[in-house]
């Protein structure tokens, strides 16, 4: 019925990454004839480099509130039908050793390659076929399905699943393919932006903080106000160009250009109150006092950068100055001038507008047989295994439906 020319498949998945491989395995195991096409020569490069090579493959505490989207309810259906426990059962079935690192984050004990091998084996069970490396020239709609024009010929597909991810890390093959296909079919796109990314500051303003590069400490970091306010308590890392570490990566997904971020360097201490009440009980100077809570190198740098003389005795410092110092410690306001961009971003925020898709199947409402899954879609997880959980869950949803 579909054969105009070339080979015929029930499902063609474009993108052999996390979501694409999961989708292909599920569709293949449901008896569908599945082909996966990728322009890269190796499978799932992002899984390979993820989690420092150990792949933080899910998060035990994943709920829809750990995801950003202009349509926050969209992810609920897929996430509830394929849970972290479901993926964990698969990992256990393949006897992959894993451990929980922090806040429900599950990592492989040995290597992220274990997850790639597992997904490949699941695809083999489903007799999935591969065409890679292979570039896609064009995707066209036919009366009954699609024609996928590749550099190695044309393929007929009843269903096409776009699983080509976002824009982060172009050097390992990220492209805007999913957005181009979305535009071709007149689908709305939520503007893509780098997320889970270090933030940068104006070089001149940042100069006093450069010597602090390498210092890491647990902080509260927040951005936004009222309803849009977000706070994370995680480690922050000073870099030569700005701030990084899990706290900053998390807040970067919520940060909008032009907005400030606020850092509480001592979240468990009201620094101004502590300094003022210490006036009558201590002979310490400002630097010594703060060094009992924070690394001395950080204290010296911060005092200098904020215009305080560390040698000044607390007792000799006006309350007004102590309050100002307290504010710099508990509510340090900074204005990033940007981020390290897609070169360093772990994910892309935004993507294909979920209002164009079915939340059950991930199929485009107005284009039967066309699906978008994974990072290509406007669903972005927090740091900590949430993005892979979305890749698995959306891949399963489309794999079952296609
Ligand atoms: P993914 O990017 O995995 O796959 C897309 C595939 O499409 C690739 O194989 C690519 O080659 C292919 N492709 C792209 N354009 C194409 C084109 N034009 N033609 C053909 N093929 C094309 N998440 C997490 O939960 N835990 C973690 O530990 C980490 N760690 C991490 C570290 C680093 C350094 C990065 C960059 C990212 C992470 N992530 C993460 C995020 C996670 O890797 C990401 O969200 C998922 O891989 C997204 O899965 P997808 O399948 O949607 O895209």
XYZ file of C-alpha atoms in Angstrom, residues 10-402:
393
model
C 5.894 0.964 9.970
C 8.034 3.346 11.988
C 11.090 5.394 11.041
C 12.775 6.976 14.049
C 15.107 9.857 13.216
C 17.755 10.197 15.946
C 19.496 7.277 17.676
C 19.762 8.971 21.050
C 18.084 8.236 24.372
C 14.472 8.858 23.304
C 14.861 7.446 19.792
C 16.405 4.141 20.898
C 13.787 3.658 23.603
C 10.991 4.394 21.134
C 12.456 2.060 18.497
C 12.818 -0.789 21.001
C 9.215 -0.461 22.197
C 7.779 -0.213 18.674
C 9.956 -3.078 17.433
C 8.969 -5.318 20.325
C 5.318 -4.564 19.537
C 5.897 -6.219 16.161
C 6.426 -3.081 14.075
C 9.053 -2.908 11.342
C 11.313 -0.155 12.607
C 14.242 1.723 11.087
C 16.423 4.155 13.032
C 18.365 6.781 11.071
C 21.091 9.002 12.542
C 23.718 11.202 10.940
C 26.258 10.206 13.587
C 28.371 7.082 13.297
C 27.998 6.118 16.962
C 24.818 5.474 18.940
C 23.673 7.881 21.633
C 26.768 10.031 22.086
C 25.015 12.094 24.748
C 24.331 9.054 26.889
C 28.018 8.185 26.552
C 29.206 11.549 27.931
C 26.381 11.970 30.445
C 26.822 12.040 34.182
C 30.600 12.341 33.830
C 30.618 9.064 31.833
C 28.410 7.224 34.345
C 24.986 8.391 33.097
C 22.570 9.699 35.714
C 19.887 7.608 34.014
C 16.881 8.558 36.123
C 15.737 10.192 39.325
C 13.692 8.214 41.834
C 11.770 11.334 42.858
C 10.806 12.522 39.368
C 7.452 14.288 39.281
C 6.007 16.715 36.719
C 7.118 19.596 38.973
C 10.739 18.829 38.028
C 10.101 19.882 34.439
C 9.822 23.254 32.718
C 7.380 23.801 29.884
C 5.008 26.480 28.670
C 2.368 23.765 29.050
C 3.311 22.223 32.416
C 0.554 19.569 32.486
C 1.605 18.022 29.184
C 4.352 15.776 30.584
C 2.130 14.189 33.253
C 0.611 11.470 31.114
C 3.829 10.022 29.671
C 5.710 10.338 32.971
C 2.978 8.531 34.883
C 2.820 5.695 32.365
C 6.579 5.071 32.330
C 8.119 5.789 35.707
C 11.679 5.808 37.102
C 10.864 2.393 38.635
C 10.007 1.047 35.183
C 13.394 2.109 33.821
C 15.094 0.795 36.943
C 13.477 -2.625 36.417
C 15.017 -2.686 32.948
C 18.427 -1.716 34.347
C 18.146 -4.479 36.968
C 17.051 -7.022 34.355
C 20.291 -6.285 32.478
C 22.214 -6.605 35.772
C 23.720 -3.129 35.383
C 25.304 -2.084 38.668
C 24.091 1.316 39.852
C 24.070 3.574 42.903
C 22.120 6.515 44.246
C 24.346 9.558 44.476
C 22.306 12.464 45.758
C 18.619 13.341 45.987
C 17.350 10.266 44.129
C 19.891 10.494 41.292
C 20.776 7.019 39.958
C 24.120 6.491 38.210
C 25.826 3.456 36.644
C 28.628 2.101 38.830
C 30.793 1.388 35.800
C 29.967 3.216 32.601
C 27.241 4.958 30.616
C 28.087 2.456 27.871
C 26.089 -0.099 29.893
C 22.909 1.900 29.230
C 23.691 2.199 25.499
C 24.333 -1.558 25.279
C 21.074 -2.226 27.110
C 19.043 -0.045 24.731
C 20.764 -1.596 21.704
C 19.955 -5.072 23.041
C 16.315 -4.037 23.545
C 16.259 -2.790 19.944
C 17.754 -6.103 18.775
C 14.906 -7.960 20.518
C 12.542 -5.817 18.449
C 14.579 -6.508 15.242
C 15.162 -2.777 14.763
C 17.149 -1.890 11.625
C 19.765 0.880 11.463
C 20.911 3.349 8.876
C 23.816 5.374 10.214
C 25.776 7.457 9.598
C 23.192 8.760 7.177
C 21.981 12.307 6.537
C 18.352 13.132 5.941
C 17.744 15.318 2.936
C 14.018 15.797 3.165
C 10.855 14.521 4.800
C 7.692 14.653 2.733
C 4.112 13.727 3.513
C 2.308 11.329 1.209
C -1.303 10.306 1.170
C -0.701 7.322 3.478
C 2.474 8.217 5.317
C 5.870 9.795 4.693
C 8.861 9.611 2.413
C 12.180 9.981 4.160
C 14.748 11.096 1.606
C 18.175 10.093 2.860
C 21.633 10.269 1.324
C 21.272 6.502 0.863
C 17.891 6.473 -0.844
C 14.240 6.972 -0.067
C 12.392 5.164 2.689
C 8.621 4.822 3.055
C 7.259 5.212 6.546
C 3.735 4.923 7.886
C 4.936 6.802 10.989
C 7.920 9.075 11.545
C 9.253 9.863 15.010
C 11.527 12.886 15.320
C 13.999 12.226 18.128
C 16.892 14.455 17.136
C 17.164 16.263 20.474
C 18.045 19.903 21.103
C 20.895 22.234 20.222
C 23.307 21.625 23.079
C 26.827 20.395 22.329
C 26.914 20.877 18.541
C 30.358 19.282 18.359
C 28.814 15.852 19.025
C 26.115 16.235 16.416
C 23.286 18.388 17.807
C 21.287 20.089 15.051
C 18.095 22.092 14.635
C 16.528 19.278 12.590
C 13.471 18.884 14.844
C 12.681 22.603 14.670
C 13.073 22.624 10.884
C 10.623 19.741 10.549
C 8.247 21.470 12.977
C 8.363 24.625 10.848
C 7.836 22.610 7.667
C 4.562 21.293 9.140
C 3.591 24.743 10.479
C 3.971 23.761 14.132
C 4.655 26.360 16.792
C 8.022 26.342 18.517
C 8.785 27.682 21.977
C 11.994 29.656 21.497
C 14.942 27.335 22.230
C 17.512 28.548 24.789
C 20.548 26.974 26.435
C 19.622 25.515 29.861
C 21.496 23.732 32.654
C 24.379 25.994 31.681
C 27.037 28.049 33.540
C 26.278 31.782 33.781
C 28.755 34.489 32.786
C 29.307 38.093 33.907
C 30.736 41.253 32.440
C 34.524 40.673 32.438
C 35.362 43.967 34.220
C 32.758 43.480 36.946
C 33.856 39.884 37.440
C 37.558 40.708 37.819
C 37.503 40.823 41.661
C 35.971 37.332 41.739
C 38.397 35.679 39.288
C 40.855 34.681 42.070
C 38.017 32.660 43.654
C 37.835 30.304 40.643
C 37.683 26.709 41.833
C 35.946 27.451 45.156
C 32.783 25.421 45.665
C 30.207 25.659 48.455
C 26.562 24.868 49.148
C 24.298 27.887 48.686
C 20.736 28.895 48.056
C 20.349 30.513 44.667
C 17.150 32.120 43.451
C 15.755 34.070 40.552
C 12.380 35.569 39.652
C 9.844 37.098 41.995
C 6.546 36.012 43.563
C 4.962 33.198 41.535
C 7.913 32.928 39.162
C 10.455 32.722 42.014
C 12.624 29.576 42.020
C 15.150 28.588 44.671
C 17.672 25.727 44.631
C 19.986 24.597 47.433
C 22.959 22.988 45.738
C 26.707 23.496 45.288
C 27.929 26.629 43.527
C 31.302 26.801 41.773
C 33.260 29.981 41.024
C 34.823 29.938 37.536
C 37.099 32.356 35.701
C 34.170 33.744 33.704
C 31.356 33.450 36.196
C 29.441 30.857 38.173
C 28.744 27.182 37.627
C 28.015 24.070 39.693
C 24.650 22.349 40.159
C 23.043 25.383 41.876
C 23.765 27.628 38.898
C 22.926 25.006 36.265
C 19.528 24.523 37.923
C 18.743 28.231 38.190
C 20.008 28.892 34.628
C 16.978 27.045 33.248
C 14.696 29.577 34.960
C 16.884 32.659 34.492
C 15.809 35.144 31.812
C 18.314 37.544 30.204
C 18.253 40.892 32.046
C 17.157 39.269 35.331
C 19.326 39.149 38.437
C 20.077 36.063 40.499
C 20.419 36.155 44.307
C 22.899 33.964 46.132
C 22.696 33.147 49.831
C 26.222 32.037 50.717
C 25.205 31.021 54.265
C 21.605 29.799 54.020
C 21.489 28.577 57.615
C 22.768 31.814 59.163
C 21.418 35.356 59.438
C 24.837 36.937 58.974
C 23.875 40.538 59.900
C 22.173 39.413 63.108
C 25.106 37.164 63.990
C 27.632 39.966 63.385
C 25.673 42.572 65.377
C 25.092 40.260 68.330
C 28.793 39.280 68.269
C 29.858 42.914 68.702
C 29.877 42.712 72.483
C 31.204 39.155 72.758
C 34.080 38.855 70.296
C 37.351 40.589 69.608
C 37.496 39.049 66.116
C 37.861 41.079 62.957
C 35.431 40.666 60.039
C 37.671 38.267 58.110
C 38.320 35.926 61.044
C 34.685 35.896 62.045
C 33.424 34.972 58.562
C 36.232 32.465 58.058
C 34.672 30.328 60.760
C 31.778 29.750 58.331
C 33.299 30.058 54.846
C 36.645 29.206 53.165
C 39.206 31.916 54.102
C 40.135 32.537 50.443
C 36.491 33.194 49.639
C 36.046 35.489 52.631
C 39.105 37.569 51.749
C 38.008 37.844 48.130
C 34.396 38.718 48.934
C 35.300 41.329 51.547
C 37.694 43.015 49.133
C 35.243 42.805 46.229
C 32.466 44.346 48.316
C 34.742 47.130 49.696
C 35.181 45.887 53.299
C 38.426 45.941 55.274
C 38.749 42.408 56.680
C 41.059 43.624 59.453
C 38.371 45.824 60.945
C 37.164 44.571 64.347
C 33.466 43.695 64.422
C 33.124 45.750 67.597
C 34.445 48.819 65.755
C 32.124 48.466 62.755
C 28.872 50.400 62.522
C 25.659 48.323 62.563
C 24.772 49.829 59.177
C 27.966 48.405 57.642
C 27.422 45.038 59.340
C 23.907 44.912 57.898
C 25.279 45.684 54.436
C 27.854 42.914 54.836
C 25.095 40.566 56.015
C 23.117 41.383 52.902
C 26.097 40.669 50.651
C 26.437 37.256 52.329
C 22.741 36.304 52.567
C 21.371 38.087 49.513
C 24.176 38.716 47.070
C 22.530 40.081 43.949
C 24.258 39.471 40.626
C 23.376 40.352 37.055
C 24.614 37.703 34.599
C 25.376 39.017 31.119
C 24.668 35.651 29.523
C 25.557 32.001 29.644
C 28.243 29.736 28.241
C 25.712 28.872 25.518
C 25.020 25.637 23.677
C 28.736 24.748 23.761
C 28.390 23.970 27.485
C 24.613 23.645 28.040
C 23.450 20.190 29.120
C 20.072 20.716 27.524
C 17.968 23.033 25.379
C 14.979 24.693 26.940
C 11.941 25.212 24.662
C 11.359 23.295 21.441
C 8.297 21.968 19.664
C 5.261 23.489 21.387
C 3.518 20.687 23.281
C 0.130 22.196 22.477
C 0.713 20.824 18.974
C 1.061 17.238 20.310
C -1.074 14.558 21.932
C 0.055 14.035 25.524
C -0.795 10.318 25.279
C 1.090 9.482 22.111
C 3.331 12.503 21.344
C 1.779 12.563 17.859
C 1.221 15.910 16.144
C -2.483 16.710 16.453
C -2.853 17.840 12.864
C -0.336 15.533 11.157
C -1.304 11.893 11.760
C 1.773 9.646 11.896
C 4.288 12.385 12.819
C 5.675 12.302 16.374
C 8.167 14.388 18.373
C 9.859 13.003 21.493
C 12.674 13.728 23.947
C 14.535 16.985 24.151
C 13.137 18.203 20.810
C 9.901 18.911 22.667
C 9.253 21.838 25.024
C 9.701 19.736 28.172
C 12.968 20.352 30.032
C 13.998 18.558 33.194
C 16.006 19.746 36.150
C 19.549 18.537 36.610
C 19.637 15.064 38.171
C 18.401 12.370 35.775
C 15.114 14.052 34.906
C 15.957 14.685 31.252
C 16.673 11.035 30.593
C 13.459 10.090 32.400
C 11.601 12.350 29.958
C 13.475 10.786 27.020
C 12.485 7.261 28.183
C 8.869 8.170 29.008
C 8.163 10.134 25.819
C 9.962 7.447 23.779
C 7.778 4.723 25.278
C 4.602 6.769 24.710
C 5.387 7.217 21.000
C 6.785 3.689 20.605
C 3.518 2.192 21.834
C 1.354 4.465 19.699
C 3.244 4.555 16.402
